[in-house]
PDB file of C-alpha atoms in Angstrom:
ATOM      1  CA  UNK A 185      54.667 138.437  53.044  1.00 56.00           C
ATOM      2  CA  UNK A 186      56.984 140.821  54.964  1.00 56.00           C
ATOM      3  CA  UNK A 187      59.198 139.144  57.560  1.00 62.00           C
ATOM      4  CA  UNK A 188      58.707 139.563  61.295  1.00 63.00           C
ATOM      5  CA  UNK A 189      62.001 141.437  61.493  1.00 68.00           C
ATOM      6  CA  UNK A 190      60.891 143.969  58.878  1.00 73.00           C
ATOM      7  CA  UNK A 191      57.582 144.544  60.667  1.00 71.00           C
ATOM      8  CA  UNK A 192      59.324 145.203  63.963  1.00 74.00           C
ATOM      9  CA  UNK A 193      61.799 147.602  62.331  1.00 81.00           C
ATOM     10  CA  UNK A 194      58.942 149.550  60.762  1.00 81.00           C
ATOM     11  CA  UNK A 195      57.123 149.590  64.114  1.00 78.00           C
ATOM     12  CA  UNK A 196      60.265 150.963  65.784  1.00 82.00           C
ATOM     13  CA  UNK A 197      60.608 153.693  63.158  1.00 85.00           C
ATOM     14  CA  UNK A 198      56.932 154.544  63.684  1.00 83.00           C
ATOM     15  CA  UNK A 199      57.824 155.709  67.189  1.00 86.00           C
ATOM     16  CA  UNK A 200      60.571 157.978  65.812  1.00 89.00           C
ATOM     17  CA  UNK A 201      58.266 159.374  63.105  1.00 88.00           C
ATOM     18  CA  UNK A 202      55.441 159.937  65.617  1.00 86.00           C
ATOM     19  CA  UNK A 203      57.782 161.881  67.909  1.00 90.00           C
ATOM     20  CA  UNK A 204      58.958 164.035  64.999  1.00 91.00           C
ATOM     21  CA  UNK A 205      55.396 164.773  63.833  1.00 90.00           C
ATOM     22  CA  UNK A 206      54.354 165.602  67.402  1.00 89.00           C
ATOM     23  CA  UNK A 207      57.251 168.068  67.725  1.00 91.00           C
ATOM     24  CA  UNK A 208      56.209 169.829  64.509  1.00 91.00           C
ATOM     25  CA  UNK A 209      52.556 170.078  65.541  1.00 89.00           C
ATOM     26  CA  UNK A 210      53.497 171.251  69.007  1.00 89.00           C
ATOM     27  CA  UNK A 211      55.582 174.021  67.434  1.00 91.00           C
ATOM     28  CA  UNK A 212      52.653 175.005  65.169  1.00 89.00           C
ATOM     29  CA  UNK A 213      50.311 175.242  68.166  1.00 86.00           C
ATOM     30  CA  UNK A 214      52.846 177.181  70.257  1.00 89.00           C
ATOM     31  CA  UNK A 215      53.354 179.725  67.457  1.00 88.00           C
ATOM     32  CA  UNK A 216      49.643 180.290  66.730  1.00 86.00           C
ATOM     33  CA  UNK A 217      47.879 179.574  70.044  1.00 83.00           C
ATOM     34  CA  UNK A 218      45.195 177.860  67.927  1.00 84.00           C
ATOM     35  CA  UNK A 219      42.872 175.423  69.702  1.00 80.00           C
ATOM     36  CA  UNK A 220      42.384 173.571  66.417  1.00 79.00           C
ATOM     37  CA  UNK A 221      46.139 173.044  66.098  1.00 83.00           C
ATOM     38  CA  UNK A 222      46.152 172.081  69.785  1.00 81.00           C
ATOM     39  CA  UNK A 223      43.649 169.351  68.903  1.00 76.00           C
ATOM     40  CA  UNK A 224      45.901 168.160  66.094  1.00 78.00           C
ATOM     41  CA  UNK A 225      48.874 168.047  68.466  1.00 83.00           C
ATOM     42  CA  UNK A 226      46.832 166.124  71.053  1.00 77.00           C
ATOM     43  CA  UNK A 227      46.091 163.439  68.481  1.00 73.00           C
ATOM     44  CA  UNK A 228      49.812 163.178  67.822  1.00 79.00           C
ATOM     45  CA  UNK A 229      50.364 162.413  71.511  1.00 77.00           C
ATOM     46  CA  UNK A 230      48.075 159.438  70.982  1.00 74.00           C
ATOM     47  CA  UNK A 231      50.116 158.509  67.886  1.00 75.00           C
ATOM     48  CA  UNK A 232      53.292 158.331  69.969  1.00 81.00           C
ATOM     49  CA  UNK A 233      51.709 156.137  72.635  1.00 76.00           C
ATOM     50  CA  UNK A 234      49.958 153.966  70.029  1.00 73.00           C
ATOM     51  CA  UNK A 235      53.205 153.446  68.097  1.00 77.00           C
ATOM     52  CA  UNK A 236      54.939 152.290  71.277  1.00 79.00           C
ATOM     53  CA  UNK A 237      52.080 149.912  72.067  1.00 74.00           C
ATOM     54  CA  UNK A 238      52.001 148.577  68.484  1.00 71.00           C
ATOM     55  CA  UNK A 239      55.761 147.912  68.557  1.00 75.00           C
ATOM     56  CA  UNK A 240      55.473 146.000  71.830  1.00 74.00           C
ATOM     57  CA  UNK A 241      52.400 144.091  70.616  1.00 71.00           C
ATOM     58  CA  UNK A 242      54.215 143.013  67.446  1.00 69.00           C
ATOM     59  CA  UNK A 243      57.088 141.679  69.549  1.00 74.00           C
ATOM     60  CA  UNK A 244      54.679 139.669  71.705  1.00 72.00           C
ATOM     61  CA  UNK A 245      52.606 138.482  68.718  1.00 67.00           C
ATOM     62  CA  UNK A 246      55.668 137.063  66.981  1.00 66.00           C
ATOM     63  CA  UNK A 247      56.919 135.175  70.035  1.00 74.00           C
ATOM     64  CA  UNK A 248      56.941 131.451  69.211  1.00 71.00           C
ATOM     65  CA  UNK A 249      54.246 129.210  70.684  1.00 68.00           C
ATOM     66  CA  UNK A 250      55.019 127.778  74.117  1.00 69.00           C
ATOM     67  CA  UNK A 251      53.463 125.398  76.650  1.00 72.00           C
ATOM     68  CA  UNK A 252      51.085 128.052  77.972  1.00 74.00           C
ATOM     69  CA  UNK A 253      50.177 129.364  74.493  1.00 67.00           C
ATOM     70  CA  UNK A 254      50.385 126.371  72.128  1.00 64.00           C
ATOM     71  CA  UNK A 255      48.561 128.262  69.353  1.00 64.00           C
ATOM     72  CA  UNK A 256      50.912 131.251  69.556  1.00 64.00           C
ATOM     73  CA  UNK A 257      50.534 134.857  70.725  1.00 63.00           C
ATOM     74  CA  UNK A 258      48.954 136.313  67.582  1.00 65.00           C
ATOM     75  CA  UNK A 259      46.018 138.004  69.314  1.00 65.00           C
ATOM     76  CA  UNK A 260      48.319 140.410  71.157  1.00 67.00           C
ATOM     77  CA  UNK A 261      47.983 142.710  68.128  1.00 65.00           C
ATOM     78  CA  UNK A 262      44.232 143.019  68.639  1.00 68.00           C
ATOM     79  CA  UNK A 263      44.754 144.189  72.235  1.00 70.00           C
ATOM     80  CA  UNK A 264      47.076 146.871  70.860  1.00 69.00           C
ATOM     81  CA  UNK A 265      44.408 148.038  68.412  1.00 68.00           C
ATOM     82  CA  UNK A 266      41.740 148.120  71.155  1.00 74.00           C
ATOM     83  CA  UNK A 267      44.014 150.193  73.412  1.00 74.00           C
ATOM     84  CA  UNK A 268      44.730 152.576  70.532  1.00 71.00           C
ATOM     85  CA  UNK A 269      40.982 153.041  70.012  1.00 74.00           C
ATOM     86  CA  UNK A 270      40.468 153.841  73.698  1.00 77.00           C
ATOM     87  CA  UNK A 271      43.332 156.367  73.645  1.00 75.00           C
ATOM     88  CA  UNK A 272      41.792 158.039  70.599  1.00 75.00           C
ATOM     89  CA  UNK A 273      38.486 158.460  72.430  1.00 78.00           C
ATOM     90  CA  UNK A 274      40.243 159.963  75.478  1.00 78.00           C
ATOM     91  CA  UNK A 275      42.113 162.442  73.255  1.00 75.00           C
ATOM     92  CA  UNK A 276      38.851 163.447  71.564  1.00 78.00           C
ATOM     93  CA  UNK A 277      37.199 164.182  74.909  1.00 81.00           C
ATOM     94  CA  UNK A 278      40.137 166.395  75.952  1.00 76.00           C
ATOM     95  CA  UNK A 279      39.904 168.286  72.656  1.00 76.00           C
ATOM     96  CA  UNK A 280      36.155 168.832  73.088  1.00 81.00           C
ATOM     97  CA  UNK A 281      36.732 170.269  76.572  1.00 76.00           C
ATOM     98  CA  UNK A 282      39.352 172.736  75.322  1.00 72.00           C
ATOM     99  CA  UNK A 283      37.410 173.739  72.195  1.00 76.00           C
ATOM    100  CA  UNK A 284      34.168 174.296  74.093  1.00 80.00           C
ATOM    101  CA  UNK A 285      35.950 176.735  76.411  1.00 75.00           C
ATOM    102  CA  UNK A 286      37.363 178.807  73.534  1.00 75.00           C
ATOM    103  CA  UNK A 287      34.204 178.659  71.396  1.00 76.00           C
ATOM    104  CA  UNK A 288      32.538 181.470  73.384  1.00 76.00           C
ATOM    105  CA  UNK A 289      35.713 183.620  73.498  1.00 76.00           C
ATOM    106  CA  UNK A 290      37.353 183.312  70.049  1.00 76.00           C
ATOM    107  CA  UNK A 291      40.782 184.899  69.708  1.00 75.00           C
ATOM    108  CA  UNK A 292      42.988 185.954  66.756  1.00 78.00           C
ATOM    109  CA  UNK A 293      45.819 183.638  65.701  1.00 77.00           C
ATOM    110  CA  UNK A 294      49.459 184.615  66.164  1.00 79.00           C
ATOM    111  CA  UNK A 295      51.912 183.861  63.292  1.00 76.00           C
ATOM    112  CA  UNK A 296      49.312 181.894  61.333  1.00 79.00           C
ATOM    113  CA  UNK A 297      51.328 181.513  58.109  1.00 84.00           C
ATOM    114  CA  UNK A 298      54.368 179.921  59.734  1.00 88.00           C
ATOM    115  CA  UNK A 299      52.242 177.764  62.045  1.00 85.00           C
ATOM    116  CA  UNK A 300      50.064 176.440  59.221  1.00 86.00           C
ATOM    117  CA  UNK A 301      53.117 175.766  57.045  1.00 90.00           C
ATOM    118  CA  UNK A 302      54.670 173.682  59.816  1.00 91.00           C
ATOM    119  CA  UNK A 303      51.429 171.811  60.359  1.00 87.00           C
ATOM    120  CA  UNK A 304      51.155 171.166  56.611  1.00 90.00           C
ATOM    121  CA  UNK A 305      54.651 169.667  56.584  1.00 92.00           C
ATOM    122  CA  UNK A 306      53.658 167.387  59.466  1.00 90.00           C
ATOM    123  CA  UNK A 307      50.518 166.284  57.573  1.00 89.00           C
ATOM    124  CA  UNK A 308      52.539 165.324  54.483  1.00 92.00           C
ATOM    125  CA  UNK A 309      54.955 163.276  56.613  1.00 90.00           C
ATOM    126  CA  UNK A 310      52.040 161.564  58.343  1.00 88.00           C
ATOM    127  CA  UNK A 311      50.394 160.742  55.019  1.00 90.00           C
ATOM    128  CA  UNK A 312      53.475 159.074  53.577  1.00 92.00           C
ATOM    129  CA  UNK A 313      54.052 157.028  56.722  1.00 90.00           C
ATOM    130  CA  UNK A 314      50.375 156.048  56.977  1.00 89.00           C
ATOM    131  CA  UNK A 315      50.502 154.695  53.412  1.00 91.00           C
ATOM    132  CA  UNK A 316      53.586 152.610  54.265  1.00 89.00           C
ATOM    133  CA  UNK A 317      52.002 151.190  57.437  1.00 87.00           C
ATOM    134  CA  UNK A 318      48.666 150.285  55.824  1.00 89.00           C
ATOM    135  CA  UNK A 319      50.190 148.685  52.711  1.00 88.00           C
ATOM    136  CA  UNK A 320      52.788 146.710  54.692  1.00 84.00           C
ATOM    137  CA  UNK A 321      50.294 145.756  57.418  1.00 81.00           C
ATOM    138  CA  UNK A 322      47.786 144.394  54.886  1.00 82.00           C
ATOM    139  CA  UNK A 323      50.441 142.313  53.149  1.00 80.00           C
ATOM    140  CA  UNK A 324      51.524 140.917  56.520  1.00 76.00           C
ATOM    141  CA  UNK A 325      47.953 140.578  57.887  1.00 71.00           C
ATOM    142  CA  UNK A 326      49.014 142.655  60.912  1.00 73.00           C
ATOM    143  CA  UNK A 327      46.010 144.258  62.698  1.00 68.00           C
ATOM    144  CA  UNK A 328      48.235 146.425  64.899  1.00 67.00           C
ATOM    145  CA  UNK A 329      50.140 147.918  61.956  1.00 76.00           C
ATOM    146  CA  UNK A 330      47.013 148.473  59.853  1.00 79.00           C
ATOM    147  CA  UNK A 331      45.264 150.108  62.840  1.00 73.00           C
ATOM    148  CA  UNK A 332      48.249 152.391  63.395  1.00 74.00           C
ATOM    149  CA  UNK A 333      48.277 153.340  59.711  1.00 83.00           C
ATOM    150  CA  UNK A 334      44.530 154.023  59.586  1.00 79.00           C
ATOM    151  CA  UNK A 335      44.814 156.198  62.679  1.00 73.00           C
ATOM    152  CA  UNK A 336      47.603 158.190  61.039  1.00 80.00           C
ATOM    153  CA  UNK A 337      45.537 158.586  57.881  1.00 83.00           C
ATOM    154  CA  UNK A 338      42.642 159.913  59.959  1.00 77.00           C
ATOM    155  CA  UNK A 339      45.147 162.359  61.419  1.00 78.00           C
ATOM    156  CA  UNK A 340      46.092 163.462  57.884  1.00 84.00           C
ATOM    157  CA  UNK A 341      42.459 164.061  56.924  1.00 78.00           C
ATOM    158  CA  UNK A 342      41.754 166.038  60.084  1.00 76.00           C
ATOM    159  CA  UNK A 343      44.959 168.061  59.624  1.00 82.00           C
ATOM    160  CA  UNK A 344      43.846 169.006  56.119  1.00 83.00           C
ATOM    161  CA  UNK A 345      40.452 170.089  57.470  1.00 78.00           C
ATOM    162  CA  UNK A 346      42.062 172.108  60.255  1.00 79.00           C
ATOM    163  CA  UNK A 347      44.409 173.882  57.850  1.00 84.00           C
ATOM    164  CA  UNK A 348      41.550 174.737  55.479  1.00 82.00           C
ATOM    165  CA  UNK A 349      39.413 176.043  58.339  1.00 80.00           C
ATOM    166  CA  UNK A 350      42.187 178.178  59.791  1.00 82.00           C
ATOM    167  CA  UNK A 351      43.098 179.646  56.400  1.00 85.00           C
ATOM    168  CA  UNK A 352      39.456 180.631  56.049  1.00 83.00           C
ATOM    169  CA  UNK A 353      39.439 182.076  59.585  1.00 81.00           C
ATOM    170  CA  UNK A 354      42.502 184.227  58.903  1.00 82.00           C
ATOM    171  CA  UNK A 355      41.126 185.393  55.536  1.00 84.00           C
ATOM    172  CA  UNK A 356      37.680 186.348  56.874  1.00 85.00           C
ATOM    173  CA  UNK A 357      38.393 187.198  60.503  1.00 83.00           C
ATOM    174  CA  UNK A 358      35.889 184.550  61.607  1.00 84.00           C
ATOM    175  CA  UNK A 359      38.024 183.264  64.465  1.00 82.00           C
ATOM    176  CA  UNK A 360      35.161 181.194  65.842  1.00 84.00           C
ATOM    177  CA  UNK A 361      36.130 178.753  63.070  1.00 81.00           C
ATOM    178  CA  UNK A 362      39.204 177.823  65.154  1.00 81.00           C
ATOM    179  CA  UNK A 363      37.343 176.108  68.039  1.00 81.00           C
ATOM    180  CA  UNK A 364      34.654 174.914  65.600  1.00 84.00           C
ATOM    181  CA  UNK A 365      37.259 173.036  63.564  1.00 80.00           C
ATOM    182  CA  UNK A 366      38.643 171.575  66.783  1.00 77.00           C
ATOM    183  CA  UNK A 367      35.186 170.198  67.623  1.00 83.00           C
ATOM    184  CA  UNK A 368      34.862 168.708  64.131  1.00 81.00           C
ATOM    185  CA  UNK A 369      38.270 167.076  64.566  1.00 75.00           C
ATOM    186  CA  UNK A 370      37.211 165.649  67.925  1.00 79.00           C
ATOM    187  CA  UNK A 371      34.003 164.155  66.513  1.00 82.00           C
ATOM    188  CA  UNK A 372      35.930 162.598  63.624  1.00 76.00           C
ATOM    189  CA  UNK A 373      38.435 161.104  66.067  1.00 74.00           C
ATOM    190  CA  UNK A 374      35.606 159.688  68.187  1.00 80.00           C
ATOM    191  CA  UNK A 375      34.055 158.024  65.126  1.00 79.00           C
ATOM    192  CA  UNK A 376      37.385 156.504  64.115  1.00 70.00           C
ATOM    193  CA  UNK A 377      38.142 155.302  67.639  1.00 74.00           C
ATOM    194  CA  UNK A 378      34.737 153.637  67.927  1.00 76.00           C
ATOM    195  CA  UNK A 379      35.187 151.708  64.673  1.00 72.00           C
ATOM    196  CA  UNK A 380      38.769 150.774  65.527  1.00 69.00           C
ATOM    197  CA  UNK A 381      37.669 149.226  68.823  1.00 73.00           C
ATOM    198  CA  UNK A 382      34.781 147.431  67.088  1.00 72.00           C
ATOM    199  CA  UNK A 383      37.006 145.920  64.384  1.00 68.00           C
ATOM    200  CA  UNK A 384      39.565 144.774  66.952  1.00 67.00           C
ATOM    201  CA  UNK A 385      36.940 143.145  69.168  1.00 68.00           C
ATOM    202  CA  UNK A 386      35.746 141.206  66.106  1.00 66.00           C
ATOM    203  CA  UNK A 387      39.294 139.882  65.740  1.00 64.00           C
ATOM    204  CA  UNK A 388      39.405 138.813  69.383  1.00 65.00           C
ATOM    205  CA  UNK A 389      36.214 136.827  68.754  1.00 66.00           C
ATOM    206  CA  UNK A 390      37.868 134.654  66.067  1.00 68.00           C
ATOM    207  CA  UNK A 391      36.233 136.170  62.996  1.00 73.00           C
ATOM    208  CA  UNK A 392      36.167 134.050  59.834  1.00 80.00           C
ATOM    209  CA  UNK A 393      38.090 134.984  56.679  1.00 82.00           C
ATOM    210  CA  UNK A 394      36.362 137.146  54.083  1.00 83.00           C
ATOM    211  CA  UNK A 395      33.882 135.349  51.742  1.00 87.00           C
ATOM    212  CA  UNK A 396      36.239 135.763  48.770  1.00 88.00           C
ATOM    213  CA  UNK A 397      39.069 134.126  50.707  1.00 87.00           C
ATOM    214  CA  UNK A 398      36.759 131.324  51.867  1.00 90.00           C
ATOM    215  CA  UNK A 399      35.737 130.612  48.264  1.00 92.00           C
ATOM    216  CA  UNK A 400      39.418 130.527  47.269  1.00 92.00           C
ATOM    217  CA  UNK A 401      40.170 128.016  50.053  1.00 94.00           C
ATOM    218  CA  UNK A 402      37.257 125.823  48.937  1.00 94.00           C
ATOM    219  CA  UNK A 403      38.585 125.794  45.355  1.00 94.00           C
ATOM    220  CA  UNK A 404      42.075 124.812  46.501  1.00 94.00           C
ATOM    221  CA  UNK A 405      40.691 121.888  48.516  1.00 95.00           C
ATOM    222  CA  UNK A 406      38.401 120.748  45.676  1.00 93.00           C
ATOM    223  CA  UNK A 407      41.279 120.898  43.160  1.00 94.00           C
ATOM    224  CA  UNK A 408      43.530 118.722  45.323  1.00 94.00           C
ATOM    225  CA  UNK A 409      41.224 116.151  46.976  1.00 91.00           C
ATOM    226  CA  UNK A 410      41.468 113.488  44.260  1.00 92.00           C
ATOM    227  CA  UNK A 411      40.849 110.072  45.837  1.00 93.00           C
ATOM    228  CA  UNK A 412      38.569 111.465  48.543  1.00 93.00           C
ATOM    229  CA  UNK A 413      34.776 111.456  48.304  1.00 92.00           C
ATOM    230  CA  UNK A 414      34.014 114.922  49.654  1.00 93.00           C
ATOM    231  CA  UNK A 415      34.876 117.513  52.277  1.00 94.00           C
ATOM    232  CA  UNK A 416      32.500 119.361  54.593  1.00 93.00           C
ATOM    233  CA  UNK A 417      32.260 121.464  57.768  1.00 92.00           C
ATOM    234  CA  UNK A 418      34.925 123.889  56.545  1.00 93.00           C
ATOM    235  CA  UNK A 419      35.747 126.452  59.241  1.00 92.00           C
ATOM    236  CA  UNK A 420      38.243 129.287  59.268  1.00 90.00           C
ATOM    237  CA  UNK A 421      39.386 131.881  61.768  1.00 83.00           C
ATOM    238  CA  UNK A 422      41.981 134.611  61.931  1.00 76.00           C
ATOM    239  CA  UNK A 423      44.142 135.724  64.844  1.00 67.00           C
ATOM    240  CA  UNK A 424      46.469 138.527  63.799  1.00 61.00           C
ATOM    241  CA  UNK A 425      48.784 137.149  61.115  1.00 63.00           C
ATOM    242  CA  UNK A 426      47.743 133.562  61.838  1.00 71.00           C
ATOM    243  CA  UNK A 427      45.043 131.869  59.800  1.00 82.00           C
ATOM    244  CA  UNK A 428      43.466 128.572  60.842  1.00 87.00           C
ATOM    245  CA  UNK A 429      41.647 126.225  58.449  1.00 92.00           C
ATOM    246  CA  UNK A 430      39.896 123.030  59.465  1.00 93.00           C
ATOM    247  CA  UNK A 431      37.480 120.653  57.760  1.00 94.00           C
ATOM    248  CA  UNK A 432      36.329 117.034  57.512  1.00 95.00           C
ATOM    249  CA  UNK A 433      37.571 114.902  54.601  1.00 94.00           C
ATOM    250  CA  UNK A 434      35.536 111.803  53.683  1.00 94.00           C
ATOM    251  CA  UNK A 435      37.449 108.900  52.094  1.00 94.00           C
ATOM    252  CA  UNK A 436      36.401 105.374  51.004  1.00 94.00           C
ATOM    253  CA  UNK A 437      36.094 103.038  53.970  1.00 90.00           C
ATOM    254  CA  UNK A 438      38.592 100.573  52.478  1.00 91.00           C
ATOM    255  CA  UNK A 439      41.276 103.225  51.895  1.00 92.00           C
ATOM    256  CA  UNK A 440      44.482 102.690  53.869  1.00 92.00           C
ATOM    257  CA  UNK A 441      45.677 105.208  56.431  1.00 93.00           C
ATOM    258  CA  UNK A 442      48.767 105.819  54.298  1.00 93.00           C
ATOM    259  CA  UNK A 443      46.698 106.639  51.194  1.00 94.00           C
ATOM    260  CA  UNK A 444      44.432 108.993  53.159  1.00 94.00           C
ATOM    261  CA  UNK A 445      47.512 110.635  54.632  1.00 95.00           C
ATOM    262  CA  UNK A 446      48.929 111.296  51.146  1.00 94.00           C
ATOM    263  CA  UNK A 447      45.708 113.072  50.146  1.00 95.00           C
ATOM    264  CA  UNK A 448      45.871 115.201  53.311  1.00 95.00           C
ATOM    265  CA  UNK A 449      49.518 116.081  52.625  1.00 94.00           C
ATOM    266  CA  UNK A 450      48.634 117.133  49.077  1.00 95.00           C
ATOM    267  CA  UNK A 451      45.795 119.368  50.258  1.00 95.00           C
ATOM    268  CA  UNK A 452      47.859 120.866  53.080  1.00 93.00           C
ATOM    269  CA  UNK A 453      50.704 121.663  50.664  1.00 93.00           C
ATOM    270  CA  UNK A 454      48.342 123.386  48.242  1.00 93.00           C
ATOM    271  CA  UNK A 455      46.713 125.400  51.034  1.00 92.00           C
ATOM    272  CA  UNK A 456      50.099 126.408  52.407  1.00 89.00           C
ATOM    273  CA  UNK A 457      51.069 127.665  48.950  1.00 89.00           C
ATOM    274  CA  UNK A 458      47.800 129.588  48.532  1.00 88.00           C
ATOM    275  CA  UNK A 459      47.581 130.779  52.156  1.00 84.00           C
ATOM    276  CA  UNK A 460      51.162 131.208  53.459  1.00 80.00           C
ATOM    277  CA  UNK A 461      51.423 130.519  57.182  1.00 75.00           C
ATOM    278  CA  UNK A 462      47.978 128.918  57.466  1.00 84.00           C
ATOM    279  CA  UNK A 463      47.583 126.138  60.003  1.00 85.00           C
ATOM    280  CA  UNK A 464      45.483 123.336  58.526  1.00 92.00           C
ATOM    281  CA  UNK A 465      43.633 120.645  60.491  1.00 92.00           C
ATOM    282  CA  UNK A 466      41.949 117.816  58.555  1.00 94.00           C
ATOM    283  CA  UNK A 467      39.667 115.285  60.209  1.00 95.00           C
ATOM    284  CA  UNK A 468      39.479 112.127  58.059  1.00 94.00           C
ATOM    285  CA  UNK A 469      36.155 110.240  58.087  1.00 93.00           C
ATOM    286  CA  UNK A 470      34.848 107.011  56.458  1.00 93.00           C
ATOM    287  CA  UNK A 471      32.343 107.199  53.601  1.00 90.00           C
ATOM    288  CA  UNK A 472      29.232 106.605  55.726  1.00 89.00           C
ATOM    289  CA  UNK A 473      29.928 110.026  57.248  1.00 87.00           C
ATOM    290  CA  UNK A 474      29.406 111.711  53.891  1.00 86.00           C
ATOM    291  CA  UNK A 475      26.844 114.526  53.880  1.00 82.00           C
ATOM    292  CA  UNK A 476      26.457 115.361  50.217  1.00 70.00           C
ATOM    293  CA  UNK A 477      27.075 112.131  48.288  1.00 54.00           C
TER     294      UNK A 477
END
């Protein structure tokens, strides 16, 4: 799993990359006076703000637990992702307003070749950085980084659509395609923002691990609970990078505390190896508490 320091360095570079991409898209819009390229540049403004928020959220999330937050600050990343979703929606509404105005008075594009080439370069840069953020964020179980990467990838897809639409507009003279593509971009951004907010809210509500991960955890416990009678009431939850696992372990009533403790240590060690960073809580119970025996 990537270290906290590496994640924060990547988050810092995301701000630099976002500023560079925004400058390129701004230049493409300024050269062409295209409302579709304006919409692309507006989304890049959101990228800059979101990258700043994600960097700050990662710093907060990796702050050690304290007296006021004994379970850590992991959920700060989800607040970052929610804010990014809201910003995306605001940007989409601004794009819709601008595109609707131009839709009824379409205008030819100035310097379309140079402008589209610049925008294409920005899209390639965004795509490479989005891939880095998503792959690193998934390895680190970082909601903020994954959300930032997915947003950038949405930006890449919309940029490709905008470029295709504008090439078609220049080739055919159908300049109404310019504001039409901007509206399509805005609707796509709205859809992405809605799902981003929804996924982040699920995280704030202590969502369980995926069924495949839960089955893997159950196997690890079953393979390492020799001496115990059974385990039950397994619960899991995720908060950013943190993963919490708790369950009840039933042991023979005449087993000593020391023997039961050794079993718990063995299970905790195996879970830590299989689920790095997981916090495990085991409640030991006597055999009359068994549910399945």
